[in-house]
Every structure is written in structure tokens, then in C-alpha cells.
GROMACS .gro file of C-alpha atoms in nm:
model
  249
    1PRO     CA    1  -0.599  -2.009   0.405
    2VAL     CA    2  -0.490  -1.675   0.263
    3ILE     CA    3  -0.544  -1.378   0.495
    4GLY     CA    4  -0.701  -1.089   0.307
    5THR     CA    5  -0.648  -1.048  -0.066
    6VAL     CA    6  -0.371  -1.102  -0.321
    7THR     CA    7  -0.179  -0.790  -0.434
    8GLN     CA    8   0.025  -0.742  -0.752
    9ILE     CA    9   0.370  -0.581  -0.754
   10ASP     CA   10   0.653  -0.541  -1.009
   11ILE     CA   11   0.979  -0.615  -0.829
   12TYR     CA   12   1.196  -0.609  -1.142
   13GLY     CA   13   1.035  -0.309  -1.314
   14ASN     CA   14   0.971  -0.504  -1.634
   15ASN     CA   15   0.589  -0.515  -1.626
   16LYS     CA   16   0.596  -0.882  -1.534
   17TRP     CA   17   0.391  -0.892  -1.221
   18GLN     CA   18   0.430  -1.087  -0.901
   19MET     CA   19   0.156  -1.175  -0.653
   20VAL     CA   20   0.199  -1.112  -0.280
   21PHE     CA   21  -0.010  -1.273  -0.007
   22ASN     CA   22   0.026  -1.444   0.328
   23THR     CA   23  -0.120  -1.713   0.545
   24GLN     CA   24  -0.078  -1.737   0.920
   25GLU     CA   25   0.242  -1.935   0.870
   26LYS     CA   26   0.405  -1.800   0.552
   27LEU     CA   27   0.463  -1.492   0.335
   28TYR     CA   28   0.450  -1.560  -0.040
   29VAL     CA   29   0.569  -1.378  -0.351
   30VAL     CA   30   0.483  -1.572  -0.669
   31ASP     CA   31   0.558  -1.480  -1.033
   32ILE     CA   32   0.309  -1.498  -1.322
   33ASN     CA   33   0.426  -1.852  -1.402
   34GLY     CA   34   0.345  -1.973  -1.053
   35HIS     CA   35   0.709  -1.991  -0.940
   36TYR     CA   36   0.826  -1.855  -0.608
   37VAL     CA   37   1.043  -1.543  -0.627
   38ASP     CA   38   1.391  -1.601  -0.479
   39GLY     CA   39   1.378  -1.580  -0.100
   40PHE     CA   40   1.012  -1.680  -0.079
   41PRO     CA   41   0.803  -1.817   0.074
   42VAL     CA   42   0.917  -1.691   0.412
   43SER     CA   43   0.832  -1.924   0.700
   44LEU     CA   44   0.712  -1.705   0.986
   45ASP     CA   45   0.830  -1.780   1.341
   46TYR     CA   46   0.498  -1.644   1.471
   47LEU     CA   47   0.138  -1.654   1.348
   48ALA     CA   48   0.037  -1.366   1.123
   49THR     CA   49  -0.278  -1.188   1.240
   50ASN     CA   50  -0.340  -0.954   0.945
   51PRO     CA   51  -0.294  -0.929   0.566
   52VAL     CA   52   0.055  -0.832   0.453
   53SER     CA   53   0.102  -0.463   0.371
   54ILE     CA   54   0.321  -0.356   0.081
   55ILE     CA   55   0.504  -0.022   0.109
   56ASP     CA   56   0.709   0.143  -0.164
   57TYR     CA   57   0.841   0.450   0.017
   58ASP     CA   58   1.028   0.613  -0.271
   59LEU     CA   59   0.832   0.460  -0.561
   60ASN     CA   60   1.143   0.276  -0.677
   61LYS     CA   61   1.005  -0.078  -0.628
   62ASP     CA   62   1.224  -0.141  -0.324
   63TYR     CA   63   0.922  -0.286  -0.149
   64ARG     CA   64   0.875  -0.354   0.219
   65PHE     CA   65   0.635  -0.623   0.343
   66LEU     CA   66   0.485  -0.558   0.687
   67VAL     CA   67   0.307  -0.828   0.886
   68ALA     CA   68   0.166  -0.818   1.239
   69GLY     CA   69   0.208  -1.129   1.453
   70ASN     CA   70   0.048  -1.297   1.751
   71ASP     CA   71   0.370  -1.206   1.935
   72HIS     CA   72   0.240  -0.844   1.937
   73ARG     CA   73   0.521  -0.734   1.706
   74ILE     CA   74   0.522  -0.570   1.363
   75HIS     CA   75   0.759  -0.758   1.131
   76ASN     CA   76   0.923  -0.611   0.820
   77TYR     CA   77   1.072  -0.798   0.520
   78ASN     CA   78   1.249  -0.682   0.204
   79ILE     CA   79   1.216  -0.807  -0.156
   80TYR     CA   80   1.469  -1.082  -0.084
   81GLY     CA   81   1.261  -1.231   0.194
   82LYS     CA   82   1.497  -1.105   0.463
   83LYS     CA   83   1.409  -0.910   0.777
   84VAL     CA   84   1.482  -0.540   0.725
   85ARG     CA   85   1.794  -0.425   0.906
   86GLY     CA   86   1.739  -0.134   1.141
   87TRP     CA   87   1.370  -0.212   1.191
   88THR     CA   88   1.296  -0.201   1.564
   89LEU     CA   89   1.024  -0.470   1.574
   90PRO     CA   90   0.770  -0.232   1.734
   91LYS     CA   91   0.547  -0.386   1.997
   92THR     CA   92   0.170  -0.347   2.021
   93ASP     CA   93  -0.043  -0.389   2.330
   94THR     CA   94  -0.306  -0.599   2.155
   95ILE     CA   95  -0.356  -0.799   1.836
   96VAL     CA   96  -0.357  -0.621   1.498
   97SER     CA   97  -0.610  -0.766   1.253
   98ARG     CA   98  -0.632  -0.478   1.006
   99GLN     CA   99  -0.386  -0.424   0.725
  100ILE     CA  100  -0.114  -0.173   0.814
  101GLN     CA  101  -0.125   0.150   0.611
  102HIS     CA  102   0.131   0.404   0.495
  103PHE     CA  103   0.111   0.766   0.386
  104SER     CA  104   0.343   1.065   0.373
  105VAL     CA  105   0.278   1.428   0.465
  106ALA     CA  106   0.524   1.718   0.441
  107GLY     CA  107   0.807   1.483   0.343
  108LYS     CA  108   0.761   1.247   0.638
  109ASP     CA  109   0.642   0.886   0.627
  110TYR     CA  110   0.373   0.757   0.861
  111ILE     CA  111   0.308   0.386   0.909
  112VAL     CA  112  -0.040   0.343   1.057
  113VAL     CA  113  -0.104   0.048   1.288
  114SER     CA  114  -0.463  -0.008   1.405
  115GLU     CA  115  -0.487  -0.232   1.710
  116ASN     CA  116  -0.802  -0.431   1.789
  117SER     CA  117  -0.821  -0.242   2.119
  118GLY     CA  118  -0.899   0.085   1.937
  119VAL     CA  119  -0.548   0.232   1.951
  120ILE     CA  120  -0.396   0.383   1.633
  121ARG     CA  121  -0.016   0.407   1.631
  122PHE     CA  122   0.200   0.610   1.391
  123LEU     CA  123   0.552   0.482   1.318
  124ASN     CA  124   0.844   0.598   1.105
  125ARG     CA  125   1.049   0.389   0.860
  126ARG     CA  126   1.245   0.233   1.146
  127GLY     CA  127   0.935   0.133   1.340
  128GLU     CA  128   0.984   0.409   1.599
  129LYS     CA  129   0.705   0.633   1.723
  130ARG     CA  130   0.651   0.917   1.476
  131TYR     CA  131   0.341   1.083   1.619
  132LYS     CA  132   0.115   1.058   1.921
  133SER     CA  133  -0.123   0.762   1.930
  134ILE     CA  134  -0.500   0.797   1.903
  135GLU     CA  135  -0.726   0.592   2.129
  136ASN     CA  136  -1.088   0.473   2.133
  137ILE     CA  137  -1.117   0.420   1.756
  138TYR     CA  138  -1.367   0.134   1.740
  139VAL     CA  139  -1.411   0.045   1.375
  140GLN     CA  140  -1.696  -0.170   1.252
  141THR     CA  141  -1.563  -0.511   1.151
  142ASN     CA  142  -1.647  -0.482   0.781
  143SER     CA  143  -1.561  -0.111   0.749
  144GLU     CA  144  -1.258   0.037   0.582
  145LEU     CA  145  -1.026   0.262   0.780
  146LEU     CA  146  -0.914   0.530   0.534
  147VAL     CA  147  -0.656   0.805   0.571
  148GLN     CA  148  -0.743   1.151   0.440
  149LYS     CA  149  -0.423   1.349   0.394
  150SER     CA  150  -0.394   1.722   0.433
  151TYR     CA  151  -0.111   1.977   0.411
  152CYS     CA  152   0.009   1.882   0.763
  153ILE     CA  153  -0.030   1.590   0.999
  154ASP     CA  154  -0.256   1.767   1.251
  155SER     CA  155  -0.521   1.842   0.988
  156SER     CA  156  -0.497   1.496   0.829
  157SER     CA  157  -0.758   1.247   0.945
  158ILE     CA  158  -0.896   0.896   0.939
  159VAL     CA  159  -1.247   0.816   0.821
  160TYR     CA  160  -1.431   0.503   0.929
  161ILE     CA  161  -1.766   0.356   1.033
  162ASP     CA  162  -1.779   0.299   1.408
  163SER     CA  163  -1.933   0.012   1.600
  164SER     CA  164  -2.267   0.198   1.620
  165ASN     CA  165  -2.282   0.224   1.236
  166GLN     CA  166  -2.199   0.598   1.231
  167LEU     CA  167  -1.958   0.766   0.990
  168LYS     CA  168  -1.672   0.927   1.183
  169LYS     CA  169  -1.379   1.150   1.095
  170VAL     CA  170  -1.100   1.183   1.350
  171PHE     CA  171  -0.833   1.444   1.291
  172PHE     CA  172  -0.485   1.351   1.407
  173GLY     CA  173  -0.475   1.678   1.595
  174GLY     CA  174  -0.757   1.548   1.819
  175GLU     CA  175  -1.084   1.684   1.677
  176ILE     CA  176  -1.363   1.429   1.619
  177SER     CA  177  -1.639   1.492   1.367
  178ASN     CA  178  -1.963   1.305   1.295
  179LEU     CA  179  -2.028   1.311   0.922
  180ASP     CA  180  -2.387   1.407   0.835
  181PHE     CA  181  -2.553   1.379   0.495
  182SER     CA  182  -2.893   1.465   0.350
  183LEU     CA  183  -3.054   1.124   0.314
  184ASP     CA  184  -3.398   1.005   0.215
  185SER     CA  185  -3.583   0.969   0.546
  186ASN     CA  186  -3.806   0.698   0.398
  187ASN     CA  187  -3.517   0.454   0.380
  188ILE     CA  188  -3.293   0.287   0.634
  189PHE     CA  189  -2.941   0.333   0.500
  190HIS     CA  190  -2.619   0.147   0.574
  191PRO     CA  191  -2.304   0.357   0.519
  192PHE     CA  192  -1.982   0.253   0.349
  193ILE     CA  193  -1.668   0.434   0.240
  194TYR     CA  194  -1.435   0.378  -0.053
  195GLU     CA  195  -1.147   0.546  -0.232
  196PRO     CA  196  -1.166   0.548  -0.615
  197SER     CA  197  -0.824   0.484  -0.768
  198VAL     CA  198  -0.879   0.761  -1.025
  199THR     CA  199  -0.901   1.030  -0.756
  200ASN     CA  200  -0.757   0.880  -0.435
  201LEU     CA  201  -1.018   1.084  -0.249
  202ILE     CA  202  -1.265   0.937  -0.002
  203ASN     CA  203  -1.624   0.895  -0.119
  204TYR     CA  204  -1.920   0.815   0.104
  205GLY     CA  205  -2.188   0.566   0.012
  206PHE     CA  206  -2.529   0.480   0.159
  207ILE     CA  207  -2.729   0.177   0.064
  208SER     CA  208  -3.081   0.063   0.148
  209GLU     CA  209  -3.296  -0.218   0.014
  210ASN     CA  210  -3.367  -0.034  -0.311
  211LYS     CA  211  -3.155   0.280  -0.316
  212LEU     CA  212  -2.789   0.375  -0.357
  213MET     CA  213  -2.656   0.723  -0.277
  214ILE     CA  214  -2.295   0.836  -0.331
  215PHE     CA  215  -2.144   1.158  -0.197
  216GLY     CA  216  -1.806   1.301  -0.290
  217PRO     CA  217  -1.523   1.416  -0.063
  218GLU     CA  218  -1.689   1.755  -0.010
  219ASN     CA  219  -2.024   1.587   0.071
  220GLN     CA  220  -2.159   1.672  -0.276
  221LEU     CA  221  -2.419   1.427  -0.413
  222TYR     CA  222  -2.277   1.223  -0.703
  223LEU     CA  223  -2.539   0.952  -0.740
  224ASP     CA  224  -2.897   0.896  -0.625
  225ARG     CA  225  -3.029   0.579  -0.785
  226GLU     CA  226  -3.319   0.349  -0.710
  227SER     CA  227  -3.327  -0.017  -0.808
  228GLU     CA  228  -3.591  -0.284  -0.852
  229TYR     CA  229  -3.353  -0.530  -0.687
  230ASP     CA  230  -3.259  -0.568  -0.322
  231LEU     CA  231  -2.924  -0.389  -0.295
  232THR     CA  232  -2.848  -0.487   0.066
  233ASN     CA  233  -2.542  -0.715   0.071
  234ASN     CA  234  -2.568  -0.754  -0.308
  235ILE     CA  235  -2.335  -0.483  -0.432
  236MET     CA  236  -1.957  -0.455  -0.449
  237ILE     CA  237  -1.702  -0.209  -0.586
  238ARG     CA  238  -1.437  -0.322  -0.835
  239ASN     CA  239  -1.212  -0.095  -1.044
  240ASN     CA  240  -1.433   0.210  -0.981
  241TYR     CA  241  -1.749   0.026  -1.088
  242PHE     CA  242  -2.047  -0.077  -0.876
  243ILE     CA  243  -2.142  -0.438  -0.945
  244LEU     CA  244  -2.493  -0.552  -0.853
  245PHE     CA  245  -2.587  -0.914  -0.790
  246ASN     CA  246  -2.958  -0.989  -0.815
  247ASN     CA  247  -3.143  -1.305  -0.722
  248LYS     CA  248  -3.093  -1.443  -1.072
  249ALA     CA  249  -2.713  -1.403  -1.077
   0.00000   0.00000   0.00000
């Protein structure tokens, strides 16, 4: 089965999209006609443990495809299905199940690797250590792990929901912050986080059986809406819209 979701890219820059995805055994790039792009699929000599990550460092469509393996290595492939020369095959201490992330601050690239043990590693384009690791980051299984960039790396942070269902912000410089919001005390809320594509800023959501509350990146209240339907486990976010499934849908 496919690990994670399918992502669209445009290798040739002609607005004819390709789909990228992976299974445990193979990495696929397929065109809109269902044909494999030259060099794909790549047969992996390990078992993939996470969804493939797609990085376009210089926004020139020279994509890199990063996959973590059960060999505790991070593997890197180019648009021709070849292993990237100069990549050091960085080693992790434990399995990586989450998708690898990338961001840049002050002209430097950071590849973010989140191990299942709670260790966050920061690598450069060669797979070498770029910044000190962070430990004891225990993310709830169904929570996102989102990067909030700032003007420098020390004041940048990650936002996530921890294993005790609490919203946390951890600054790369070391400070840890519990995120508190003014919620309706008559409801039991479950938090979630998301990043609208129109702003690329982290928003915070809280959902109960009949109420949805959304706060913006500065903790300002955007939405406070009640519903006649049970919202728990019946709402999803797609293309900046909230989609509700009721018991008749």
C-alpha cells in the first residue's frame, strides 16, 4: 500500500503534472497519463518507513526525494531516480515514521528529521548536522508537526500536540511553551493544528461534539461556531475549507 499521500510536482516546468508517492518497496513518479517517468519506479534496497518528502531547494524544479528506511538511514534521490551524489546517508538512532520537512532561515537550509524516539535532527543539503538536535518531542500519533519560521534559527520553533493532548511550541533555542487559549469551559475540546496555503502561518483549532473554534497565529479568535451535528472525528480540512460529514453523508 501507499505510505502517506500522493503529491503533485512539475518536473518539466510545462504545467503537466506528475504524481509522487512510495510504498515500502518502491518510489514512484507517474505522469498524468499513468506512465512512469524515466528512472522510476525506484526499487528500494531497504523498507521505507515514512512518506517520501519532496524538496525543491532553489524553486527551480530540481527536486530531491527523501525517504527514511528501516536501515536507520535517510536516502535521497534526484529527478532521474538516482541516488544524490554527495549525500552522506545520515544515520538515525531509531525509526522515522513522519515525513521529513525542509525550511530555510537566513539563507540556510534545514532538513528536519523527527525520530519515533522523540529526537528532532536538523541536517544540511549534504545530510550533515546543521544544528543541535532537540530531544523529548513526543508528538501525538495523528498530530501534525509544523515548523514556525522566524528571522533566525534560535527563535524559530516547532508546534505540535503532545502525547498528553496539549499544544506545545518548542523554540530551537531551547525554550518550551505551552499554548493556552480562551475556550468554552462547558465543552471538552480536542486540539488540532493546520497551515492554510494562502498564509503559510500556523492556525490552532479546537473541536468538541458541537463546537469548532479557530485561532490565528497570534492567538486571535477567527471562528467560533456551533453545530447541530457531532463534529468529533467528522471534520477535515481541504484546500483551506472545513468539510463536515454528518450521519447522513
